[in-house]
Amino acid sequence: MSTFPLLQPASPEAQAIFDLFIMVVLISLGIFVVVTGLIVIALWRGKAKSDTPKQEFGSSKSEIFWMTGPILILIWIFVITTKLILTTNAVPKIQPTDATHELELHVTGHQWWWEIQYGDSSIVGANEIHLPTGTKIRVKIESADVIHSFWIPQLARKMDAIPGHPNYIWLQATKEGVYEGRCAEYCGTQHTWMKFKVFVTSPEEYEKWKQEAIAAGKTTATQVAKTAPAAQDAASKNAKLSTKEAGRAIFMEEGCINCHALEGLSTPSIGPSLTRISDRAIIGAGVLKNSQENLGRWLKDPQKYKPGCKMPDFNLTDEQVKQLVTFLWSP
Amino acid sequence: MLQPDDLVDPSRRNLFSWVCSVDHKRIGIMYMLLAVFFLLVGGVEALLIRAQLAVPKNDLVSPQMFNQLFTLHGTTMVFLVGMPVFTGFSNFIVPLMIGAKDVAFPRLNAMSFWMLPFGAVLLYFSFFTGSAPDAGWFSYAPLSTKPFSSLPGVDYWIIGLAVMGIGSISGAINIVATVMCCRAPGMSMQRVPLFVWIMFMQAILIVITIPPLNSAISMLLIDRVLGAAFFEPARGGSALLWQHFFWMFGHPEVYVFALPAFAIVSEVIPVFSRKPIYGYAFVAGSSTIIVLLSYTVWAHHMFAVGLGMGPNIFFAAATLLIALPTGVKIFNWTATLWGGSIRFTTAMLFAIAFLIQFVVGGLTGIMFATVPVDWQLTDTYFVVAHFHYVLVGGIVFSLFAATYYWFPKISGRMLSERLGKLQFWLWLIGFNATFGIQHLLGLMGMPRRVYTYDDNPGWALCNGISSAGAVFMAAGTLVLVWNILKSIKSGAVAGDNPWEGFTLEWGTTSPPPLENFEELPEIKSRRPVWDADHPDLADWKTEKTPEDRGHRPAAAKVAAWSFVISEAIFFILLLVSYVVFNSGDEIEGPTAETALDVSRTGIFTFILLSSSLTFWIAERCLRKDKIGGFKLWLGLTILLGCVFIGGQVWEYSGLFSNGITVNRNLFASTFFTVTGFHGLHVTGGIIVLGIMFMLGRLGYLTSKRTHVFAAVGVYWHFVDVVWIAVFSIIYLDVFK
C-alpha cells in the first residue's frame, strides 16, 4: 500500500493528472513566494516608521501592469487544463453498446458496498476488482440507491455513481499490484466503510483467475444443488445434519437468502454476493480482513463492526455461526 | 408603537429593552452575540469531530452521531455564525460610516434578526426528536429524501433554513436600501468607505443567492412531506438537479462570506498603514465583478458527477477567471502596505495573517479549478484544508481583525492588546497545524466525512497533529471571550478615535449616541475624519471624488425592487424544474395537455392582468388625491385578485377530483409547486392591498405619501408578470 496514493500514479491517466498537479503546485508556490515576499518586505520597511507616510491613492497603470502576470498565468493554466480534459479522454465518448472493448466492468454502488460485474464473463463479485495489466477497460458506474463515488487514486479519476445517470470512465493499470479503492462521496451512515481492493495482474494470471472463478462458481452451484435435497430431507426427518448442511439450512431459514446471492441458490443483490467468499480479501467493504475467524465474528454481530449497516444482527449462536461459516467458506 | 429606544435612559437598559429594540446598533450587537454563541456551539461540534478522528479506529462517537456533528457543524457555521456575524457588523457599522441615523427600516431590521434565533431553535430542536439532520450541510439528494432519511431531522433542517433565509434576505434588503437612500449629505456613492461599498455588494449578493436555496428546499420539503419525487431518481426525479440548485446558492454563499472579509481588511490595513487604500476603484470594482461572476462557477463543485467536456471546460474557465478580481485585491492591499507606517496591533496582525492564509486558500482553489486535479482531490481532506484556509484562515481571521478594530467603537472600551496577541498566536499556530497538515492527509487519500480510518502509515500522526491544533484554536477562543468580558468590566476607555481611523464612525463618540452623531463632520472625500484631523493633507485637496448630487431614491421602492428580484430568481428556478421534468419524452399519467383547461385559465389570466391596469388607475387617483376613485379602483383590484384565486381553487378541485395530486407524477408535482407558490404570492398581495385599502379609508394615504403604495405596485405587477411566464410555459407550452 502506498503512503501517498495521489503521488504514486500507476496508470497513464493518473500519471497525466499527477503531472498537471505538480505543474500547478509549482506555479502556486512561485506565486506564493512572490506575494508573501512582497508583503514581508512591505511590513519590514514600514515597521519602524512612525511618521505620516506619503498619501498614495493608486494608479490605473500600475494596476494593469501588475495584473498582466496573473492573467498570463491563468491563461497558461487554463490551456494545460483543457488539454488534459480533452486528451486523456478521461470521459469516454463511446456508446455503451460499442463492442470494441470486450472487457467492460460494470460497477454498482450500494449502501455500503460495491457490486462488480465483469462484461467478459458471468462473474459477479463484491468489493474487489481483478484486472489485467495493459488493457484499457471501460467502466460503467451506476448506483442502486444514493450517490456514491468510485475512486481508485492510483489508477483513475474519481467518478460519481449517480442513480438514474450512468457514468463511464477508463481504467488502465500499467503496474501489477494491489490498489486501494473507496467511495468518495458521502452516502450515509457507513460511508466510511465502503472500500474495495483492485488486484492488477498480468493478462495470463488474470485469465487464470477468471477461469478459476468461473469454475469455482460452477462448483458452488453444483455443490449447493447436491446438498439441497439431502439437507431438506434431513431437516424434515429431524435427523442430525452435517455442519455444512446445517449451515445451508441457516442460510435458507434465517433470511440470508433474501439479500445475498449465492451461485446456484439465490440472486438478490441487496447485500454482496457470497459466492467464493473464501477468495475475498475483506469483509464489510473494508471493516475486517477476511478469514474464517473474522467472518464468524462478523456474522455473530455485524452491527458491532459496522454500526448502521443494512445487515441486522441475527442473534446466531456460536454453533450456528460455525455452521454458517463452514457452509459459506466452501459450500 | 415602539420608538427607537434610548441607550442613555437607565430605565430602558434592561433585557426587555433589548428584545424590543429597533436601534441598528443594538440589533447589530445581538447579531454578533448570537454568532459568538453559535461559534462556540459549532466549535464544540468541530472539537468532537477532531476528537473522534484523533486516533485510528476510535469509537468516541457513533457513526450516526459523527454524521450529525459534521452536518450541524457546517450548517451552524454557515447560517448561524457566518451570516449573522457579518450582518451584525454591517448593521452596526454601515449606518455610522455613511452618517445615517439608523438603517432604512428599523422595524424590519428587528424582524430580520429575530428570524434567526427562531430558525436556530427549529434546527436544533431536531435533537429532541431523536434525529438531528445527518445528510450533510449540502443534503445531497437522494440521500436526503424520505426513502433514505426517514427520520424528521432533514425536515427540521429545511424549515430552519427557510426561516433563517427569510431573515437573511430581509436583512440584506435593508442594507441595500440603507446604502442607497440614507447617506449623509456629501456622501456620494463614490465616496462611501470600501467597507460600505463591499457590504452593499454582499447584501445584493444575499438577495440573489438565497432564492435558489429556497427553491431547492421547498422542492425537497414537498418531496418529503407531500410525496413528490423531484429528487428521487427511482420515481423519475433527478439527483443532479438538487446539486445544481444547491450550488447556485452554495458557491455565491462563499462570496457572501469572502466579501465582508475583503471589506474588513480594506479598512484595517489602510488605517494601520496610515495610508489610504491603494486603488479604491479597483478594490470596489473587483468586488462588483465578483458578485457578477459568482453566479457562473457553481458547477465546479460538481466536476466529479460526469458533466461532460463542455461544462467542465466552461466552469474551469469561469473559476480561473474569478481568481483575477481577488488577485487585484491582494495586489492593492500589498500596495497599501508598501511604504506605509505599519502599526502591529492585534487587528493588523489578524489582517496580515488573513492576507497570507487567504492566498494559500486561493492558490489551492486554483488547483481545484484545473478539472483533472479536482477529479483526484475533491472529497478528500485536501479540499477540507482548502476551504478551511478560505473560511477560517481567511474569513474568521478577518472577523477577529474586525472585532479588535471596532470593539472600542461598539463598547467604548479597548480590548487588551496583550490578550489579543496571545489569542492571535494561539490561532495562528492552531489553525495552521489543524488545516495545513490536512493537505497531506488529502494526498494520502483520506476522504472527507469518514468517522474513522484504518491505521495506515502516517494517518495517525497527521490526524493527531490536526486534532492537537484544534485545542489551540479552542484555547484562543476562550482568551477572546475572556478578553471581551474583562474589557467590558474594566477595559481602558477608548475615546472617539483610538486607532486614528479615517471614516465617519470614528467621528462620533464610543459608543455612539442613539442617533449616531451629535454633529457630522464635513464630507468632501472618502476619509472625512482624516480630513478633519489633517487639514493640510486633506484628501479632497489632492484626490478629487465625484460630488454628491443629492439623489436618494425612495427606500420603499428600493426594497420592493430588491424583494421582487429575489422572488423572480425563486420562480425562475421553479420554472426551470418544470421545464426539466416536462420536456422529456413521455410522462406516465396526466400532462399539461391532458389535464389542464387552457381557455378557462386564459380567462382568469386576463382577469389577473386587468388587475394590474386597475391598480395603475388607483395609483393615478392617489397621486391626484382622488381618494374616492382610489378606493374604487383599489377595491376592484382586490376583487379581480380574489376572482383569480377563486379560479385557481376551481381548477385545483377539478384536478383533485380526477385524482391528480402533487404526488401523482412529476407533471403534477411541478404544476402544483409552481402555481401553488404563485397563488400564495397573489394571496399575500391581496392581503397587502387590503391593508392599503384600509389605510386609504383611514386617510393615511395621500398624494404626498404615494411611494409606499408605488412599492406595493412593484410587487403586484411582478406577481402578474410571473403569471405571464407561468401561463406561457405551463399552459401554452412555449418550450415544446
mmCIF file of C-alpha atoms in Angstrom, chain B residues 7-223:
data_model
loop_
_atom_site.group_PDB
_atom_site.id
_atom_site.type_symbol
_atom_site.label_atom_id
_atom_site.label_comp_id
_atom_site.label_asym_id
_atom_site.label_seq_id
_atom_site.Cartn_x
_atom_site.Cartn_y
_atom_site.Cartn_z
ATOM 1 C CA LEU B 7 -29.371 53.972 25.500
ATOM 2 C CA VAL B 8 -28.859 56.877 27.864
ATOM 3 C CA ASP B 9 -32.073 56.376 29.780
ATOM 4 C CA PRO B 10 -31.144 53.901 32.541
ATOM 5 C CA SER B 11 -34.739 52.757 32.960
ATOM 6 C CA ARG B 12 -34.546 51.257 29.471
ATOM 7 C CA ARG B 13 -31.308 49.383 29.946
ATOM 8 C CA ASN B 14 -32.892 46.086 30.895
ATOM 9 C CA LEU B 15 -33.187 42.861 28.957
ATOM 10 C CA PHE B 16 -36.671 43.712 27.721
ATOM 11 C CA SER B 17 -35.430 46.899 26.131
ATOM 12 C CA TRP B 18 -33.026 44.788 24.062
ATOM 13 C CA VAL B 19 -35.791 42.445 22.929
ATOM 14 C CA CYS B 20 -37.912 45.420 21.830
ATOM 15 C CA SER B 21 -35.030 47.385 20.372
ATOM 16 C CA VAL B 22 -35.131 48.667 16.818
ATOM 17 C CA ASP B 23 -31.810 50.516 17.127
ATOM 18 C CA HIS B 24 -29.390 49.297 14.471
ATOM 19 C CA LYS B 25 -26.526 49.283 16.975
ATOM 20 C CA ARG B 26 -28.335 47.099 19.477
ATOM 21 C CA ILE B 27 -29.585 44.784 16.743
ATOM 22 C CA GLY B 28 -26.058 44.632 15.359
ATOM 23 C CA ILE B 29 -24.750 43.654 18.791
ATOM 24 C CA MET B 30 -27.446 40.999 19.143
ATOM 25 C CA TYR B 31 -26.468 39.553 15.760
ATOM 26 C CA MET B 32 -22.857 39.378 16.930
ATOM 27 C CA LEU B 33 -23.733 37.805 20.272
ATOM 28 C CA LEU B 34 -25.857 35.194 18.514
ATOM 29 C CA ALA B 35 -22.924 34.491 16.200
ATOM 30 C CA VAL B 36 -20.498 34.192 19.118
ATOM 31 C CA PHE B 37 -22.836 31.767 20.872
ATOM 32 C CA PHE B 38 -23.131 29.585 17.790
ATOM 33 C CA LEU B 39 -19.415 29.919 17.094
ATOM 34 C CA LEU B 40 -18.977 28.166 20.434
ATOM 35 C CA VAL B 41 -21.651 25.574 19.557
ATOM 36 C CA GLY B 42 -20.215 24.914 16.099
ATOM 37 C CA GLY B 43 -16.740 24.960 17.638
ATOM 38 C CA VAL B 44 -17.659 22.276 20.163
ATOM 39 C CA GLU B 45 -19.046 20.211 17.292
ATOM 40 C CA ALA B 46 -15.744 20.657 15.452
ATOM 41 C CA LEU B 47 -13.803 19.659 18.565
ATOM 42 C CA LEU B 48 -15.868 16.483 18.893
ATOM 43 C CA ILE B 49 -15.170 15.704 15.230
ATOM 44 C CA ARG B 50 -11.448 16.220 15.764
ATOM 45 C CA ALA B 51 -11.530 14.204 18.996
ATOM 46 C CA GLN B 52 -13.142 11.287 17.189
ATOM 47 C CA LEU B 53 -10.552 11.475 14.413
ATOM 48 C CA ALA B 54 -7.553 11.989 16.702
ATOM 49 C CA VAL B 55 -6.688 8.278 16.666
ATOM 50 C CA PRO B 56 -7.499 5.493 14.193
ATOM 51 C CA LYS B 57 -10.491 3.194 14.792
ATOM 52 C CA ASN B 58 -11.767 5.468 17.546
ATOM 53 C CA ASP B 59 -15.254 4.890 18.917
ATOM 54 C CA LEU B 60 -15.816 8.051 20.929
ATOM 55 C CA VAL B 61 -18.963 8.842 18.950
ATOM 56 C CA SER B 62 -21.170 6.570 16.888
ATOM 57 C CA PRO B 63 -21.208 6.871 13.076
ATOM 58 C CA GLN B 64 -24.679 8.394 13.203
ATOM 59 C CA MET B 65 -23.548 10.936 15.794
ATOM 60 C CA PHE B 66 -20.460 11.784 13.748
ATOM 61 C CA ASN B 67 -22.588 12.399 10.669
ATOM 62 C CA GLN B 68 -24.946 14.607 12.656
ATOM 63 C CA LEU B 69 -21.962 16.508 14.033
ATOM 64 C CA PHE B 70 -20.456 17.386 10.672
ATOM 65 C CA THR B 71 -23.882 18.213 9.260
ATOM 66 C CA LEU B 72 -24.634 20.583 12.111
ATOM 67 C CA HIS B 73 -21.085 21.953 12.192
ATOM 68 C CA GLY B 74 -21.386 23.018 8.550
ATOM 69 C CA THR B 75 -24.954 24.275 8.829
ATOM 70 C CA THR B 76 -24.252 26.160 12.049
ATOM 71 C CA MET B 77 -21.066 27.813 10.857
ATOM 72 C CA VAL B 78 -22.668 28.919 7.592
ATOM 73 C CA PHE B 79 -26.124 30.006 8.710
ATOM 74 C CA LEU B 80 -25.696 30.830 12.384
ATOM 75 C CA VAL B 81 -22.170 32.215 12.513
ATOM 76 C CA GLY B 82 -21.141 33.463 9.074
ATOM 77 C CA MET B 83 -24.451 35.034 8.114
ATOM 78 C CA PRO B 84 -25.301 36.753 11.419
ATOM 79 C CA VAL B 85 -21.835 37.955 12.331
ATOM 80 C CA PHE B 86 -21.344 39.875 9.093
ATOM 81 C CA THR B 87 -24.923 41.127 9.079
ATOM 82 C CA GLY B 88 -24.179 42.278 12.630
ATOM 83 C CA PHE B 89 -21.088 44.232 11.618
ATOM 84 C CA SER B 90 -22.930 45.573 8.595
ATOM 85 C CA ASN B 91 -25.815 46.655 10.804
ATOM 86 C CA PHE B 92 -23.643 48.394 13.312
ATOM 87 C CA ILE B 93 -21.003 49.942 11.082
ATOM 88 C CA VAL B 94 -22.655 50.780 7.740
ATOM 89 C CA PRO B 95 -25.117 53.446 9.030
ATOM 90 C CA LEU B 96 -22.291 55.031 11.046
ATOM 91 C CA MET B 97 -19.946 55.084 8.074
ATOM 92 C CA ILE B 98 -22.461 56.828 5.832
ATOM 93 C CA GLY B 99 -23.577 59.248 8.523
ATOM 94 C CA ALA B 100 -27.103 57.841 8.857
ATOM 95 C CA LYS B 101 -29.234 57.832 11.982
ATOM 96 C CA ASP B 102 -30.315 54.236 11.546
ATOM 97 C CA VAL B 103 -30.959 51.695 8.812
ATOM 98 C CA ALA B 104 -33.728 52.399 6.289
ATOM 99 C CA PHE B 105 -36.257 50.111 8.007
ATOM 100 C CA PRO B 106 -35.518 49.747 11.728
ATOM 101 C CA ARG B 107 -38.529 47.538 12.483
ATOM 102 C CA LEU B 108 -37.852 45.243 9.544
ATOM 103 C CA ASN B 109 -34.324 45.066 10.897
ATOM 104 C CA ALA B 110 -35.588 43.758 14.229
ATOM 105 C CA MET B 111 -37.756 41.205 12.464
ATOM 106 C CA SER B 112 -34.843 40.047 10.310
ATOM 107 C CA PHE B 113 -32.778 39.463 13.412
ATOM 108 C CA TRP B 114 -35.432 37.593 15.371
ATOM 109 C CA MET B 115 -35.997 35.172 12.486
ATOM 110 C CA LEU B 116 -32.506 33.838 13.184
ATOM 111 C CA PRO B 117 -32.898 32.572 16.764
ATOM 112 C CA PHE B 118 -36.291 31.243 15.666
ATOM 113 C CA GLY B 119 -34.676 29.295 12.822
ATOM 114 C CA ALA B 120 -31.848 28.193 15.103
ATOM 115 C CA VAL B 121 -34.314 26.769 17.607
ATOM 116 C CA LEU B 122 -36.059 24.858 14.813
ATOM 117 C CA LEU B 123 -32.749 23.457 13.581
ATOM 118 C CA TYR B 124 -31.528 22.382 16.997
ATOM 119 C CA PHE B 125 -34.932 21.202 18.187
ATOM 120 C CA SER B 126 -34.342 18.217 15.896
ATOM 121 C CA PHE B 127 -32.089 16.831 18.635
ATOM 122 C CA PHE B 128 -35.121 16.384 20.884
ATOM 123 C CA THR B 129 -36.928 14.409 18.200
ATOM 124 C CA GLY B 130 -34.077 11.922 18.370
ATOM 125 C CA SER B 131 -32.718 12.662 14.924
ATOM 126 C CA ALA B 132 -30.604 15.674 14.147
ATOM 127 C CA PRO B 133 -30.093 16.078 10.392
ATOM 128 C CA ASP B 134 -27.272 13.830 9.168
ATOM 129 C CA ALA B 135 -27.309 14.211 5.376
ATOM 130 C CA GLY B 136 -24.528 16.813 5.394
ATOM 131 C CA TRP B 137 -24.928 20.599 5.236
ATOM 132 C CA PHE B 138 -25.324 20.077 1.464
ATOM 133 C CA SER B 139 -28.096 17.454 1.953
ATOM 134 C CA TYR B 140 -27.419 15.722 -1.343
ATOM 135 C CA ALA B 141 -30.437 14.000 -2.806
ATOM 136 C CA PRO B 142 -31.473 11.243 -2.876
ATOM 137 C CA LEU B 143 -29.734 10.631 0.478
ATOM 138 C CA SER B 144 -31.824 13.467 1.924
ATOM 139 C CA THR B 145 -35.112 12.143 0.514
ATOM 140 C CA LYS B 146 -37.616 10.164 2.525
ATOM 141 C CA PRO B 147 -36.560 6.631 1.448
ATOM 142 C CA PHE B 148 -33.005 7.215 2.727
ATOM 143 C CA SER B 149 -33.595 9.712 5.549
ATOM 144 C CA SER B 150 -36.912 8.733 7.013
ATOM 145 C CA LEU B 151 -36.453 10.495 10.377
ATOM 146 C CA PRO B 152 -37.551 14.141 10.693
ATOM 147 C CA GLY B 153 -34.027 15.611 11.047
ATOM 148 C CA VAL B 154 -33.888 16.792 7.434
ATOM 149 C CA ASP B 155 -37.354 18.382 7.760
ATOM 150 C CA TYR B 156 -36.145 20.485 10.696
ATOM 151 C CA TRP B 157 -33.067 21.374 8.678
ATOM 152 C CA ILE B 158 -35.239 22.564 5.767
ATOM 153 C CA ILE B 159 -37.645 24.603 7.869
ATOM 154 C CA GLY B 160 -34.861 26.084 9.969
ATOM 155 C CA LEU B 161 -33.032 27.184 6.821
ATOM 156 C CA ALA B 162 -36.180 28.616 5.271
ATOM 157 C CA VAL B 163 -36.856 30.743 8.348
ATOM 158 C CA MET B 164 -33.249 31.932 8.558
ATOM 159 C CA GLY B 165 -33.313 32.614 4.810
ATOM 160 C CA ILE B 166 -36.267 34.987 5.194
ATOM 161 C CA GLY B 167 -34.321 36.849 7.879
ATOM 162 C CA SER B 168 -31.186 36.990 5.741
ATOM 163 C CA ILE B 169 -32.979 38.330 2.666
ATOM 164 C CA SER B 170 -34.931 40.972 4.555
ATOM 165 C CA GLY B 171 -31.798 41.996 6.454
ATOM 166 C CA ALA B 172 -29.883 42.311 3.188
ATOM 167 C CA ILE B 173 -32.653 44.330 1.531
ATOM 168 C CA ASN B 174 -32.424 46.689 4.484
ATOM 169 C CA ILE B 175 -28.687 47.215 3.945
ATOM 170 C CA VAL B 176 -29.225 47.796 0.211
ATOM 171 C CA ALA B 177 -31.898 50.411 0.949
ATOM 172 C CA THR B 178 -29.801 51.990 3.710
ATOM 173 C CA VAL B 179 -26.751 52.479 1.494
ATOM 174 C CA MET B 180 -28.814 53.777 -1.417
ATOM 175 C CA CYS B 181 -31.177 56.026 0.500
ATOM 176 C CA CYS B 182 -29.740 57.075 3.872
ATOM 177 C CA ARG B 183 -26.302 58.533 3.081
ATOM 178 C CA ALA B 184 -25.488 61.860 4.725
ATOM 179 C CA PRO B 185 -25.215 64.950 2.503
ATOM 180 C CA GLY B 186 -21.891 64.962 0.698
ATOM 181 C CA MET B 187 -21.554 61.155 0.800
ATOM 182 C CA SER B 188 -21.823 60.291 -2.876
ATOM 183 C CA MET B 189 -21.797 56.616 -3.858
ATOM 184 C CA GLN B 190 -18.175 57.042 -4.973
ATOM 185 C CA ARG B 191 -17.219 58.370 -1.542
ATOM 186 C CA VAL B 192 -18.557 55.587 0.663
ATOM 187 C CA PRO B 193 -15.817 53.716 2.540
ATOM 188 C CA LEU B 194 -14.855 50.408 0.935
ATOM 189 C CA PHE B 195 -16.462 48.567 3.833
ATOM 190 C CA VAL B 196 -19.786 50.131 2.879
ATOM 191 C CA TRP B 197 -19.374 49.511 -0.832
ATOM 192 C CA ILE B 198 -18.381 45.882 -0.402
ATOM 193 C CA MET B 199 -21.098 45.190 2.199
ATOM 194 C CA PHE B 200 -23.538 46.794 -0.241
ATOM 195 C CA MET B 201 -22.351 44.281 -2.849
ATOM 196 C CA GLN B 202 -22.607 41.498 -0.287
ATOM 197 C CA ALA B 203 -26.189 42.477 0.555
ATOM 198 C CA ILE B 204 -27.086 42.421 -3.152
ATOM 199 C CA LEU B 205 -25.464 39.007 -3.391
ATOM 200 C CA ILE B 206 -27.512 37.690 -0.452
ATOM 201 C CA VAL B 207 -30.683 38.957 -2.112
ATOM 202 C CA ILE B 208 -29.961 36.961 -5.255
ATOM 203 C CA THR B 209 -28.237 33.933 -3.776
ATOM 204 C CA ILE B 210 -30.684 32.707 -1.128
ATOM 205 C CA PRO B 211 -33.584 32.150 -3.603
ATOM 206 C CA PRO B 212 -32.003 29.098 -5.307
ATOM 207 C CA LEU B 213 -31.669 27.527 -1.855
ATOM 208 C CA ASN B 214 -35.301 28.355 -1.136
ATOM 209 C CA SER B 215 -36.377 26.745 -4.414
ATOM 210 C CA ALA B 216 -34.344 23.636 -3.656
ATOM 211 C CA ILE B 217 -35.512 23.193 -0.075
ATOM 212 C CA SER B 218 -39.134 23.914 -0.995
ATOM 213 C CA MET B 219 -38.987 21.114 -3.547
ATOM 214 C CA LEU B 220 -37.222 18.786 -1.120
ATOM 215 C CA LEU B 221 -39.846 19.508 1.519
ATOM 216 C CA ILE B 222 -42.628 18.804 -0.997
ATOM 217 C CA ASP B 223 -40.856 15.519 -1.793
#
